[in-house]
Short mmCIF file of C-alpha atoms and ligand atoms in Angstrom, two decimals:
data_model
loop_
_atom_site.label_atom_id
_atom_site.label_comp_id
_atom_site.label_asym_id
_atom_site.label_seq_id
_atom_site.Cartn_x
_atom_site.Cartn_y
_atom_site.Cartn_z
CA UNK A 1 -17.79 7.98 -22.86
CA UNK A 2 -14.18 7.01 -23.44
CA UNK A 3 -12.78 4.92 -20.63
CA UNK A 4 -9.15 5.17 -19.57
CA UNK A 5 -7.32 2.13 -20.93
CA UNK A 6 -7.13 -0.69 -18.37
CA UNK A 7 -3.54 -0.81 -17.14
CA UNK A 8 -3.57 -4.01 -15.14
CA UNK A 9 -5.76 -6.16 -12.98
CA UNK A 10 -4.48 -4.32 -9.90
CA UNK A 11 -6.87 -2.67 -7.44
CA UNK A 12 -7.37 1.02 -8.19
CA UNK A 13 -7.70 3.67 -5.46
CA UNK A 14 -8.28 7.39 -5.86
CA UNK A 15 -8.04 10.55 -3.79
CA UNK A 16 -10.54 13.09 -5.10
CA UNK A 17 -10.25 16.55 -3.49
CA UNK A 18 -12.26 19.59 -4.57
CA UNK A 19 -10.04 22.64 -5.21
CA UNK A 20 -12.12 25.10 -3.20
CA UNK A 21 -9.47 25.81 -0.59
CA UNK A 22 -6.04 24.70 0.56
CA UNK A 23 -5.66 21.16 1.85
CA UNK A 24 -5.71 20.72 5.62
CA UNK A 25 -4.83 17.85 7.95
CA UNK A 26 -8.16 16.12 7.24
CA UNK A 27 -7.27 15.89 3.55
CA UNK A 28 -3.78 14.68 4.40
CA UNK A 29 -5.35 11.94 6.52
CA UNK A 30 -7.63 10.88 3.67
CA UNK A 31 -4.82 10.90 1.10
CA UNK A 32 -2.51 8.95 3.42
CA UNK A 33 -5.28 6.42 4.19
CA UNK A 34 -5.67 5.88 0.44
CA UNK A 35 -1.92 5.45 0.06
CA UNK A 36 -1.67 3.00 2.98
CA UNK A 37 -4.63 0.87 1.92
CA UNK A 38 -3.47 0.84 -1.71
CA UNK A 39 0.01 -0.26 -0.65
CA UNK A 40 -1.43 -3.14 1.38
CA UNK A 41 -2.93 -4.69 -1.73
CA UNK A 42 -0.30 -3.49 -4.23
CA UNK A 43 -2.89 -1.18 -5.71
CA UNK A 44 -2.65 1.83 -8.02
CA UNK A 45 -3.31 5.32 -6.69
CA UNK A 46 -5.01 8.01 -8.77
CA UNK A 47 -5.61 11.68 -8.07
CA UNK A 48 -8.79 13.28 -9.35
CA UNK A 49 -9.51 16.98 -9.11
CA UNK A 50 -13.24 17.51 -8.54
CA UNK A 51 -13.55 21.00 -9.99
CA UNK A 52 -17.04 21.02 -11.45
CA UNK A 53 -18.16 24.06 -9.50
CA UNK A 54 -16.75 27.11 -11.31
CA UNK A 55 -17.76 29.46 -8.52
CA UNK A 56 -16.03 27.69 -5.65
CA UNK A 57 -13.07 26.05 -7.43
CA UNK A 58 -9.91 28.00 -8.31
CA UNK A 59 -6.90 27.03 -10.43
CA UNK A 60 -4.43 28.19 -7.77
CA UNK A 61 -6.01 25.73 -5.35
CA UNK A 62 -5.33 22.93 -7.86
CA UNK A 63 -1.66 23.95 -7.91
CA UNK A 64 -1.77 24.00 -4.10
CA UNK A 65 -3.19 20.47 -3.96
CA UNK A 66 -0.45 19.12 -6.23
CA UNK A 67 2.23 20.96 -4.26
CA UNK A 68 0.94 19.77 -0.87
CA UNK A 69 0.56 16.12 -1.93
CA UNK A 70 4.00 16.19 -3.48
CA UNK A 71 5.41 17.63 -0.28
CA UNK A 72 3.69 14.88 1.72
CA UNK A 73 5.51 12.43 -0.53
CA UNK A 74 2.42 10.74 -1.95
CA UNK A 75 2.92 9.55 -5.51
CA UNK A 76 -0.09 9.50 -7.82
CA UNK A 77 -0.26 8.12 -11.33
CA UNK A 78 -0.35 10.54 -14.24
CA UNK A 79 -2.39 11.95 -15.84
CA UNK A 80 -4.48 13.57 -13.15
CA UNK A 81 -8.15 13.66 -14.16
CA UNK A 82 -9.81 17.06 -13.88
CA UNK A 83 -13.58 16.80 -13.86
CA UNK A 84 -14.10 20.15 -15.57
CA UNK A 85 -12.46 18.69 -18.69
CA UNK A 86 -14.97 15.83 -18.87
CA UNK A 87 -18.38 17.47 -18.72
CA UNK A 88 -19.45 15.56 -21.86
CA UNK A 89 -19.07 12.27 -19.95
CA UNK A 90 -21.48 13.46 -17.26
CA UNK A 91 -23.91 14.82 -19.86
CA UNK A 92 -23.92 11.40 -21.55
CA UNK A 93 -24.77 9.69 -18.26
CA UNK A 94 -27.48 12.24 -17.58
CA UNK A 95 -29.08 11.55 -20.93
CA UNK A 96 -29.14 7.81 -20.19
CA UNK A 97 -31.14 8.63 -17.04
CA UNK A 98 -33.38 11.04 -18.96
CA UNK A 99 -34.19 8.45 -21.61
CA UNK A 100 -35.24 6.11 -18.81
CA UNK A 101 -37.68 8.77 -17.56
CA UNK A 102 -35.77 9.29 -14.33
CA UNK A 103 -35.03 12.98 -14.58
CA UNK A 104 -37.38 15.96 -14.40
CA UNK A 105 -36.88 19.72 -14.48
CA UNK A 106 -37.56 21.60 -11.25
CA UNK A 107 -38.24 25.33 -11.31
CA UNK A 108 -38.41 25.84 -7.53
CA UNK A 109 -36.09 28.36 -5.95
CA UNK A 110 -34.71 27.60 -2.49
CA UNK A 111 -37.37 29.96 -1.18
CA UNK A 112 -40.14 28.03 -3.01
CA UNK A 113 -38.88 24.81 -1.43
CA UNK A 114 -38.81 26.38 2.03
CA UNK A 115 -42.36 27.71 1.60
CA UNK A 116 -43.67 24.35 0.31
CA UNK A 117 -42.04 22.54 3.23
CA UNK A 118 -43.59 24.99 5.72
CA UNK A 119 -47.03 24.46 4.11
CA UNK A 120 -46.70 20.67 4.29
CA UNK A 121 -45.54 20.87 7.90
CA UNK A 122 -48.59 22.87 8.92
CA UNK A 123 -50.86 20.47 6.97
CA UNK A 124 -49.49 17.33 8.58
CA UNK A 125 -48.69 18.90 11.97
CA UNK A 126 -45.17 17.48 12.28
CA UNK A 127 -41.70 18.36 11.02
CA UNK A 128 -40.97 17.61 7.37
CA UNK A 129 -38.31 14.89 6.92
CA UNK A 130 -34.74 15.93 6.29
CA UNK A 131 -32.01 14.10 4.35
CA UNK A 132 -28.88 12.70 6.06
CA UNK A 133 -27.17 16.09 5.59
CA UNK A 134 -30.04 17.82 7.39
CA UNK A 135 -31.66 19.50 4.36
CA UNK A 136 -35.45 19.13 3.97
CA UNK A 137 -36.41 16.49 1.41
CA UNK A 138 -37.62 18.06 -1.82
CA UNK A 139 -41.43 18.13 -1.47
CA UNK A 140 -41.97 17.16 -5.09
CA UNK A 141 -43.76 20.31 -6.33
CA UNK A 142 -42.42 19.99 -9.90
CA UNK A 143 -42.44 16.19 -10.10
CA UNK A 144 -45.85 15.97 -11.72
CA UNK A 145 -45.50 18.90 -14.15
CA UNK A 146 -46.92 18.15 -17.59
CA UNK A 147 -44.14 17.80 -20.14
CA UNK A 148 -45.62 20.51 -22.35
CA UNK A 149 -45.64 22.98 -19.42
CA UNK A 150 -42.08 22.11 -18.48
CA UNK A 151 -40.88 22.52 -22.09
CA UNK A 152 -42.63 25.86 -22.42
CA UNK A 153 -41.02 27.15 -19.22
CA UNK A 154 -37.58 25.90 -20.27
CA UNK A 155 -38.12 27.50 -23.68
CA UNK A 156 -38.96 30.78 -21.96
CA UNK A 157 -35.61 30.63 -20.17
CA UNK A 158 -36.97 29.98 -16.69
CA UNK A 159 -34.13 28.90 -14.36
CA UNK A 160 -34.35 25.27 -13.35
CA UNK A 161 -32.38 22.30 -12.07
CA UNK A 162 -32.69 18.64 -13.06
CA UNK A 163 -33.75 16.20 -10.36
CA UNK A 164 -33.68 12.42 -10.08
CA UNK A 165 -37.12 10.89 -9.52
CA UNK A 166 -35.95 8.75 -6.62
CA UNK A 167 -39.13 6.67 -6.23
CA UNK A 168 -38.97 5.66 -9.89
CA UNK A 169 -35.21 5.16 -9.60
CA UNK A 170 -35.72 2.71 -6.73
CA UNK A 171 -38.24 0.74 -8.81
CA UNK A 172 -36.05 0.61 -11.94
CA UNK A 173 -32.92 -0.17 -9.94
CA UNK A 174 -34.66 -3.19 -8.43
CA UNK A 175 -34.19 -4.59 -4.94
CA UNK A 176 -31.05 -5.03 -2.90
CA UNK A 177 -29.21 -1.89 -3.90
CA UNK A 178 -26.13 -1.63 -1.79
CA UNK A 179 -22.38 -1.82 -1.65
CA UNK A 180 -19.61 -3.62 0.17
CA UNK A 181 -17.52 -1.91 2.82
CA UNK A 182 -13.99 -3.17 3.42
CA UNK A 183 -11.74 -2.74 6.44
CA UNK A 184 -7.97 -2.50 6.71
CA UNK A 185 -7.71 -6.28 7.01
CA UNK A 186 -9.68 -6.77 3.81
CA UNK A 187 -12.84 -8.04 5.55
CA UNK A 188 -16.00 -7.05 3.73
CA UNK A 189 -19.64 -6.54 4.68
CA UNK A 190 -22.65 -5.64 2.58
CA UNK A 191 -24.50 -2.41 3.33
CA UNK A 192 -28.00 -2.00 1.99
CA UNK A 193 -28.52 1.45 0.46
CA UNK A 194 -31.49 3.58 1.49
CA UNK A 195 -31.70 6.06 -1.38
CA UNK A 196 -35.23 7.15 -0.44
CA UNK A 197 -33.81 9.03 2.56
CA UNK A 198 -32.27 11.51 0.10
CA UNK A 199 -35.43 12.23 -1.89
CA UNK A 200 -35.23 13.67 -5.41
CA UNK A 201 -31.60 14.83 -5.47
CA UNK A 202 -30.37 17.44 -7.94
CA UNK A 203 -28.35 15.94 -10.80
CA UNK A 204 -27.52 19.10 -12.74
CA UNK A 205 -27.78 22.88 -12.55
CA UNK A 206 -27.36 25.59 -15.11
CA UNK A 207 -24.01 26.84 -13.78
CA UNK A 208 -22.81 23.33 -12.86
CA UNK A 209 -24.09 20.88 -15.50
CA UNK A 210 -23.52 17.85 -13.30
CA UNK A 211 -23.81 17.15 -9.60
CA UNK A 212 -21.06 15.72 -7.43
CA UNK A 213 -23.05 12.46 -7.23
CA UNK A 214 -23.27 11.95 -10.97
CA UNK A 215 -19.68 12.98 -11.70
CA UNK A 216 -18.23 10.77 -8.98
CA UNK A 217 -19.97 7.59 -10.16
CA UNK A 218 -19.14 8.25 -13.81
CA UNK A 219 -15.48 8.94 -13.03
CA UNK A 220 -15.04 6.03 -10.65
CA UNK A 221 -16.31 3.76 -13.43
CA UNK A 222 -14.35 5.39 -16.27
CA UNK A 223 -11.15 5.30 -14.24
CA UNK A 224 -11.69 1.68 -13.23
CA UNK A 225 -11.70 2.55 -9.53
CA UNK A 226 -12.17 -0.60 -7.46
CA UNK A 227 -11.62 0.84 -3.95
CA UNK A 228 -13.07 4.14 -2.72
CA UNK A 229 -11.52 5.41 0.52
CA UNK A 230 -13.16 8.56 1.87
CA UNK A 231 -14.49 10.11 5.06
CA UNK A 232 -17.59 9.09 6.97
CA UNK A 233 -19.12 12.43 5.88
CA UNK A 234 -19.75 10.79 2.49
CA UNK A 235 -20.98 7.46 3.83
CA UNK A 236 -24.70 8.22 3.55
CA UNK A 237 -24.28 9.69 0.05
CA UNK A 238 -23.03 6.29 -1.08
CA UNK A 239 -26.73 5.28 -1.14
CA UNK A 240 -27.16 7.66 -4.06
CA UNK A 241 -23.97 6.49 -5.72
CA UNK A 242 -24.89 2.80 -5.55
CA UNK A 243 -28.32 3.62 -6.99
CA UNK A 244 -26.86 5.63 -9.87
CA UNK A 245 -24.32 2.88 -10.58
CA UNK A 246 -27.15 0.35 -10.84
CA UNK A 247 -29.24 2.62 -13.08
CA UNK A 248 -26.30 3.39 -15.38
CA UNK A 249 -25.06 -0.19 -15.49
CA UNK A 250 -21.76 0.77 -13.86
CA UNK A 251 -19.78 -1.39 -11.44
CA UNK A 252 -19.96 -0.58 -7.72
CA UNK A 253 -16.51 -0.27 -6.15
CA UNK A 254 -15.71 -1.40 -2.62
CA UNK A 255 -15.89 1.37 -0.03
CA UNK A 256 -13.98 2.25 3.13
CA UNK A 257 -15.05 5.22 5.26
CA UNK A 258 -12.44 6.68 7.57
CA UNK A 259 -13.11 8.78 10.65
CA UNK A 260 -12.94 12.56 10.28
CA UNK A 261 -10.33 14.55 12.13
CA UNK A 262 -11.77 17.00 14.60
CA UNK A 263 -10.30 20.25 15.89
CA UNK A 264 -9.65 21.25 19.50
CA UNK A 265 -13.30 22.33 19.84
CA UNK A 266 -14.50 18.94 18.64
CA UNK A 267 -15.64 20.17 15.20
CA UNK A 268 -14.87 18.53 11.87
CA UNK A 269 -11.87 20.14 10.16
CA UNK A 270 -13.15 22.17 7.24
CA UNK A 271 -11.77 24.65 4.77
CA UNK A 272 -14.69 26.95 5.42
CA UNK A 273 -13.57 27.34 9.02
CA UNK A 274 -10.01 28.08 7.85
CA UNK A 275 -8.55 25.06 9.60
CA UNK A 276 -4.81 25.19 9.49
CA UNK A 277 -3.72 24.38 5.99
CA UNK A 278 -0.80 22.10 5.18
CA UNK A 279 0.85 25.13 3.55
CA UNK A 280 0.65 27.10 6.81
CA UNK A 281 2.01 24.19 8.81
CA UNK A 282 4.86 23.82 6.31
CA UNK A 283 5.72 27.52 6.62
CA UNK A 284 5.90 27.07 10.37
CA UNK A 285 8.55 24.40 9.92
CA UNK A 286 6.38 21.30 10.29
CA UNK A 287 7.78 18.51 8.11
CA UNK A 288 5.96 15.91 6.04
CA UNK A 289 7.41 13.22 8.30
CA UNK A 290 5.90 14.96 11.32
CA UNK A 291 2.48 15.08 9.64
CA UNK A 292 2.67 11.37 8.73
CA UNK A 293 3.68 10.58 12.30
CA UNK A 294 0.96 12.72 13.83
CA UNK A 295 -1.73 11.14 11.65
CA UNK A 296 -0.59 7.59 12.40
CA UNK A 297 1.12 6.86 9.08
CA UNK A 298 4.72 7.33 10.24
N1 LIG B 301 -14.53 15.79 -3.85
C1 LIG B 301 -15.08 15.31 -2.61
C2 LIG B 301 -14.58 16.16 -1.48
O1 LIG B 301 -13.57 16.84 -1.61
C3 LIG B 301 -14.71 13.88 -2.31
C4 LIG B 301 -15.30 12.93 -3.26
C5 LIG B 301 -15.16 11.46 -2.93
O2 LIG B 301 -14.19 11.05 -2.29
O3 LIG B 301 -16.02 10.73 -3.36
O4 LIG B 301 -15.21 16.16 -0.44
#
Protein backbone atom coordinates (compact mmCIF):
# COMPACT_ATOMS: atom_id res chain seq x y z
CA UNK A 1 0.00 0.00 0.00
CA UNK A 2 1.57 3.27 -1.05
CA UNK A 3 0.68 6.11 1.27
CA UNK A 4 0.24 9.66 0.00
CA UNK A 5 3.34 11.63 0.98
CA UNK A 6 2.88 13.50 4.26
CA UNK A 7 2.51 17.18 3.39
CA UNK A 8 2.67 18.76 6.81
CA UNK A 9 1.78 18.18 10.41
CA UNK A 10 -1.56 19.93 9.83
CA UNK A 11 -4.85 18.24 10.70
CA UNK A 12 -6.40 16.50 7.68
CA UNK A 13 -10.15 16.46 7.01
CA UNK A 14 -12.01 14.78 4.17
CA UNK A 15 -15.42 14.87 2.55
CA UNK A 16 -16.18 11.46 1.03
CA UNK A 17 -19.38 11.35 -1.05
CA UNK A 18 -20.52 8.34 -3.06
CA UNK A 19 -21.37 9.24 -6.68
CA UNK A 20 -24.71 7.44 -6.79
CA UNK A 21 -26.82 10.54 -7.29
CA UNK A 22 -26.59 14.32 -7.36
CA UNK A 23 -25.60 16.10 -4.17
CA UNK A 24 -28.42 17.55 -2.08
CA UNK A 25 -28.56 19.96 0.85
CA UNK A 26 -27.53 17.22 3.30
CA UNK A 27 -24.27 16.74 1.41
CA UNK A 28 -23.74 20.49 1.25
CA UNK A 29 -24.16 20.61 5.03
CA UNK A 30 -21.61 17.84 5.53
CA UNK A 31 -19.09 19.40 3.14
CA UNK A 32 -19.52 22.84 4.74
CA UNK A 33 -19.16 21.35 8.24
CA UNK A 34 -15.87 19.80 7.12
CA UNK A 35 -14.73 23.12 5.67
CA UNK A 36 -15.69 25.07 8.81
CA UNK A 37 -14.10 22.64 11.25
CA UNK A 38 -10.95 22.37 9.13
CA UNK A 39 -10.65 26.16 8.98
CA UNK A 40 -10.91 26.40 12.78
CA UNK A 41 -7.74 24.37 13.20
CA UNK A 42 -5.97 25.48 10.00
CA UNK A 43 -6.47 21.99 8.62
CA UNK A 44 -6.25 20.54 5.12
CA UNK A 45 -9.39 19.47 3.29
CA UNK A 46 -9.48 16.47 0.97
CA UNK A 47 -12.20 15.18 -1.33
CA UNK A 48 -12.55 11.44 -1.80
CA UNK A 49 -14.94 9.87 -4.27
CA UNK A 50 -16.29 6.61 -2.83
CA UNK A 51 -17.11 4.84 -6.08
CA UNK A 52 -16.48 1.20 -5.28
CA UNK A 53 -19.95 0.07 -6.28
CA UNK A 54 -19.97 -0.17 -10.10
CA UNK A 55 -23.72 -0.71 -10.22
CA UNK A 56 -24.79 2.36 -8.26
CA UNK A 57 -21.96 4.80 -9.07
CA UNK A 58 -21.84 6.76 -12.33
CA UNK A 59 -19.10 8.95 -13.83
CA UNK A 60 -21.53 11.78 -14.57
CA UNK A 61 -22.36 11.93 -10.87
CA UNK A 62 -18.65 12.40 -10.13
CA UNK A 63 -18.61 15.38 -12.51
CA UNK A 64 -21.75 16.63 -10.77
CA UNK A 65 -20.10 16.40 -7.33
CA UNK A 66 -17.07 18.39 -8.49
CA UNK A 67 -19.29 20.97 -10.17
CA UNK A 68 -21.57 21.38 -7.14
CA UNK A 69 -18.72 21.67 -4.61
CA UNK A 70 -16.97 24.15 -6.85
CA UNK A 71 -20.16 26.17 -7.11
CA UNK A 72 -20.51 26.12 -3.32
CA UNK A 73 -17.01 27.60 -3.21
CA UNK A 74 -15.40 24.80 -1.22
CA UNK A 75 -11.76 24.28 -2.14
CA UNK A 76 -10.32 20.78 -1.87
CA UNK A 77 -6.72 19.74 -2.33
CA UNK A 78 -5.73 17.95 -5.50
CA UNK A 79 -5.54 15.16 -6.46
CA UNK A 80 -8.96 13.83 -5.60
CA UNK A 81 -8.76 10.17 -4.57
CA UNK A 82 -11.16 7.86 -6.38
CA UNK A 83 -11.61 4.57 -4.56
CA UNK A 84 -12.19 2.56 -7.74
CA UNK A 85 -8.58 3.31 -8.72
CA UNK A 86 -7.22 1.79 -5.51
CA UNK A 87 -8.79 -1.65 -5.26
CA UNK A 88 -5.33 -3.20 -4.75
CA UNK A 89 -4.98 -1.27 -1.47
CA UNK A 90 -8.20 -2.77 -0.14
CA UNK A 91 -7.24 -6.25 -1.35
CA UNK A 92 -3.94 -5.93 0.55
CA UNK A 93 -5.79 -5.02 3.75
CA UNK A 94 -8.20 -7.89 3.23
CA UNK A 95 -5.34 -10.34 2.91
CA UNK A 96 -3.85 -9.10 6.20
CA UNK A 97 -7.18 -9.96 7.85
CA UNK A 98 -7.32 -13.32 6.05
CA UNK A 99 -3.85 -14.28 7.20
CA UNK A 100 -4.96 -13.57 10.76
CA UNK A 101 -7.86 -16.01 10.30
CA UNK A 102 -10.48 -13.29 10.56
CA UNK A 103 -12.23 -13.75 7.24
CA UNK A 104 -14.42 -16.59 6.00
CA UNK A 105 -16.39 -17.21 2.82
CA UNK A 106 -20.17 -17.17 3.12
CA UNK A 107 -22.33 -18.82 0.47
CA UNK A 108 -25.70 -17.75 1.88
CA UNK A 109 -28.04 -15.81 -0.36
CA UNK A 110 -30.22 -13.12 1.23
CA UNK A 111 -33.02 -15.66 1.12
CA UNK A 112 -30.88 -18.25 2.97
CA UNK A 113 -30.16 -15.67 5.67
CA UNK A 114 -33.84 -14.80 6.00
CA UNK A 115 -34.79 -18.49 6.28
CA UNK A 116 -32.06 -19.19 8.86
CA UNK A 117 -33.16 -16.18 10.92
CA UNK A 118 -36.81 -17.34 10.81
CA UNK A 119 -35.73 -20.84 11.96
CA UNK A 120 -33.71 -19.44 14.86
CA UNK A 121 -36.57 -17.15 15.85
CA UNK A 122 -38.99 -20.05 16.06
CA UNK A 123 -36.42 -22.11 18.01
CA UNK A 124 -35.75 -19.45 20.61
CA UNK A 125 -39.26 -17.94 20.59
CA UNK A 126 -38.17 -14.31 20.34
CA UNK A 127 -37.10 -11.91 17.60
CA UNK A 128 -33.59 -12.38 16.20
CA UNK A 129 -31.29 -9.42 16.98
CA UNK A 130 -30.80 -6.75 14.36
CA UNK A 131 -27.78 -4.52 13.73
CA UNK A 132 -27.89 -0.73 14.27
CA UNK A 133 -29.14 -0.31 10.68
CA UNK A 134 -32.03 -2.69 11.38
CA UNK A 135 -30.76 -5.69 9.38
CA UNK A 136 -30.82 -9.10 11.11
CA UNK A 137 -27.41 -10.16 12.40
CA UNK A 138 -25.86 -12.84 10.22
CA UNK A 139 -26.78 -16.12 11.95
CA UNK A 140 -23.37 -17.65 11.28
CA UNK A 141 -24.41 -20.56 9.02
CA UNK A 142 -21.12 -20.56 7.07
CA UNK A 143 -18.83 -19.60 9.95
CA UNK A 144 -17.92 -23.17 10.84
CA UNK A 145 -17.54 -24.54 7.29
CA UNK A 146 -14.54 -26.84 6.90
CA UNK A 147 -11.84 -25.20 4.83
CA UNK A 148 -11.80 -28.06 2.33
CA UNK A 149 -15.56 -27.69 1.76
CA UNK A 150 -15.29 -23.95 1.35
CA UNK A 151 -12.40 -24.29 -1.13
CA UNK A 152 -14.28 -26.90 -3.15
CA UNK A 153 -17.35 -24.65 -3.37
CA UNK A 154 -15.26 -21.63 -4.35
CA UNK A 155 -13.47 -23.79 -6.93
CA UNK A 156 -16.84 -24.82 -8.34
CA UNK A 157 -17.69 -21.14 -8.83
CA UNK A 158 -20.36 -20.91 -6.16
CA UNK A 159 -21.21 -17.25 -5.46
CA UNK A 160 -20.03 -16.07 -2.08
CA UNK A 161 -19.09 -13.04 -0.01
CA UNK A 162 -16.28 -12.67 2.53
CA UNK A 163 -17.27 -11.96 6.11
CA UNK A 164 -15.36 -10.76 9.16
CA UNK A 165 -15.49 -13.20 12.08
CA UNK A 166 -16.47 -10.52 14.58
CA UNK A 167 -16.11 -12.63 17.73
CA UNK A 168 -12.55 -13.54 16.78
CA UNK A 169 -11.91 -9.95 15.69
CA UNK A 170 -12.96 -8.69 19.14
CA UNK A 171 -10.54 -11.14 20.80
CA UNK A 172 -7.59 -10.29 18.54
CA UNK A 173 -8.29 -6.56 18.72
CA UNK A 174 -8.09 -6.73 22.51
CA UNK A 175 -10.07 -4.66 24.99
CA UNK A 176 -10.99 -1.01 24.94
CA UNK A 177 -11.65 -0.60 21.24
CA UNK A 178 -13.03 2.84 20.69
CA UNK A 179 -12.45 6.28 19.30
CA UNK A 180 -12.49 9.90 20.36
CA UNK A 181 -15.28 12.24 19.34
CA UNK A 182 -14.50 15.96 19.09
CA UNK A 183 -16.86 18.93 19.18
CA UNK A 184 -16.62 22.32 17.51
CA UNK A 185 -14.70 23.70 20.48
CA UNK A 186 -12.13 20.93 20.24
CA UNK A 187 -13.32 19.10 23.37
CA UNK A 188 -12.89 15.34 23.12
CA UNK A 189 -14.52 12.31 24.71
CA UNK A 190 -13.79 8.62 24.33
CA UNK A 191 -16.50 6.36 22.95
CA UNK A 192 -16.18 2.64 23.50
CA UNK A 193 -16.96 0.67 20.34
CA UNK A 194 -19.46 -2.19 20.42
CA UNK A 195 -18.55 -4.09 17.25
CA UNK A 196 -20.48 -7.20 18.35
CA UNK A 197 -23.75 -5.37 17.64
CA UNK A 198 -22.90 -5.57 13.93
CA UNK A 199 -22.18 -9.30 13.80
CA UNK A 200 -20.10 -10.79 10.98
CA UNK A 201 -20.14 -7.90 8.51
CA UNK A 202 -19.41 -8.42 4.81
CA UNK A 203 -15.92 -7.24 3.81
CA UNK A 204 -15.99 -8.07 0.11
CA UNK A 205 -18.31 -9.28 -2.65
CA UNK A 206 -17.68 -10.57 -6.11
CA UNK A 207 -18.95 -7.46 -7.91
CA UNK A 208 -17.53 -5.09 -5.27
CA UNK A 209 -14.21 -6.50 -4.01
CA UNK A 210 -14.21 -4.37 -0.88
CA UNK A 211 -16.87 -3.09 1.47
CA UNK A 212 -17.39 0.53 2.41
CA UNK A 213 -16.05 -0.27 5.89
CA UNK A 214 -12.76 -1.68 4.68
CA UNK A 215 -12.18 0.97 2.01
CA UNK A 216 -12.92 3.86 4.35
CA UNK A 217 -10.45 2.76 7.04
CA UNK A 218 -7.72 2.00 4.50
CA UNK A 219 -8.17 5.34 2.76
CA UNK A 220 -8.40 7.40 5.92
CA UNK A 221 -5.07 5.89 6.97
CA UNK A 222 -3.37 6.17 3.56
CA UNK A 223 -4.47 9.77 3.19
CA UNK A 224 -3.34 10.65 6.71
CA UNK A 225 -6.84 11.74 7.73
CA UNK A 226 -6.82 12.93 11.33
CA UNK A 227 -10.40 14.30 11.58
CA UNK A 228 -13.48 12.55 10.19
CA UNK A 229 -16.58 14.75 10.01
CA UNK A 230 -19.71 12.90 8.87
CA UNK A 231 -23.38 12.45 9.69
CA UNK A 232 -24.84 10.65 12.69
CA UNK A 233 -26.07 7.98 10.24
CA UNK A 234 -22.49 6.65 10.24
CA UNK A 235 -21.90 6.95 13.97
CA UNK A 236 -22.67 3.32 14.84
CA UNK A 237 -20.59 2.03 11.91
CA UNK A 238 -17.57 3.67 13.51
CA UNK A 239 -17.54 0.63 15.85
CA UNK A 240 -16.57 -1.46 12.85
CA UNK A 241 -14.06 1.10 11.63
CA UNK A 242 -12.27 1.36 14.98
CA UNK A 243 -12.09 -2.44 15.15
CA UNK A 244 -10.65 -2.74 11.64
CA UNK A 245 -8.14 0.02 12.38
CA UNK A 246 -6.95 -1.89 15.44
CA UNK A 247 -6.73 -5.19 13.54
CA UNK A 248 -4.83 -3.61 10.64
CA UNK A 249 -2.54 -1.57 12.84
CA UNK A 250 -3.89 1.71 11.43
CA UNK A 251 -4.34 4.93 13.38
CA UNK A 252 -7.84 5.89 14.53
CA UNK A 253 -8.75 9.45 13.53
CA UNK A 254 -10.86 11.75 15.68
CA UNK A 255 -14.55 11.77 14.79
CA UNK A 256 -17.31 14.36 14.73
CA UNK A 257 -20.88 13.36 13.84
CA UNK A 258 -23.16 16.12 12.65
CA UNK A 259 -26.95 16.06 12.70
CA UNK A 260 -28.75 15.04 9.51
CA UNK A 261 -30.97 17.48 7.69
CA UNK A 262 -34.57 16.42 7.52
CA UNK A 263 -37.21 17.30 4.95
CA UNK A 264 -40.61 18.91 5.53
CA UNK A 265 -42.07 15.48 6.41
CA UNK A 266 -39.37 14.91 9.01
CA UNK A 267 -37.44 12.31 6.97
CA UNK A 268 -33.70 12.25 6.40
CA UNK A 269 -32.74 13.85 3.08
CA UNK A 270 -31.71 11.10 0.71
CA UNK A 271 -30.88 10.76 -2.94
CA UNK A 272 -33.15 7.75 -3.20
CA UNK A 273 -36.13 9.95 -2.33
CA UNK A 274 -35.04 12.49 -4.96
CA UNK A 275 -34.53 15.26 -2.43
CA UNK A 276 -33.94 18.51 -4.18
CA UNK A 277 -30.47 18.44 -5.62
CA UNK A 278 -28.07 21.38 -5.45
CA UNK A 279 -28.19 21.43 -9.27
CA UNK A 280 -31.97 21.88 -9.23
CA UNK A 281 -31.76 24.62 -6.61
CA UNK A 282 -29.07 26.35 -8.69
CA UNK A 283 -31.27 26.21 -11.80
CA UNK A 284 -34.04 27.85 -9.81
CA UNK A 285 -31.75 30.79 -9.07
CA UNK A 286 -30.65 29.84 -5.56
CA UNK A 287 -27.10 31.07 -4.97
CA UNK A 288 -24.24 29.42 -3.12
CA UNK A 289 -24.34 32.27 -0.60
CA UNK A 290 -28.01 31.53 0.07
CA UNK A 291 -27.24 27.85 0.66
CA UNK A 292 -24.39 28.71 3.06
CA UNK A 293 -26.69 31.11 4.88
CA UNK A 294 -29.56 28.66 5.07
CA UNK A 295 -27.32 25.91 6.46
CA UNK A 296 -25.76 28.17 9.08
CA UNK A 297 -22.38 28.69 7.40
CA UNK A 298 -23.03 32.19 6.03
N1 LIG B 1 -19.33 7.62 1.20
C1 LIG B 1 -20.15 7.71 2.38
C2 LIG B 1 -21.48 8.33 2.02
O1 LIG B 1 -21.59 9.00 1.00
C3 LIG B 1 -19.54 8.54 3.48
C4 LIG B 1 -18.33 7.94 4.03
C5 LIG B 1 -17.75 8.59 5.27
O2 LIG B 1 -17.89 9.80 5.47
O3 LIG B 1 -17.12 7.87 6.02
O4 LIG B 1 -22.42 8.15 2.77
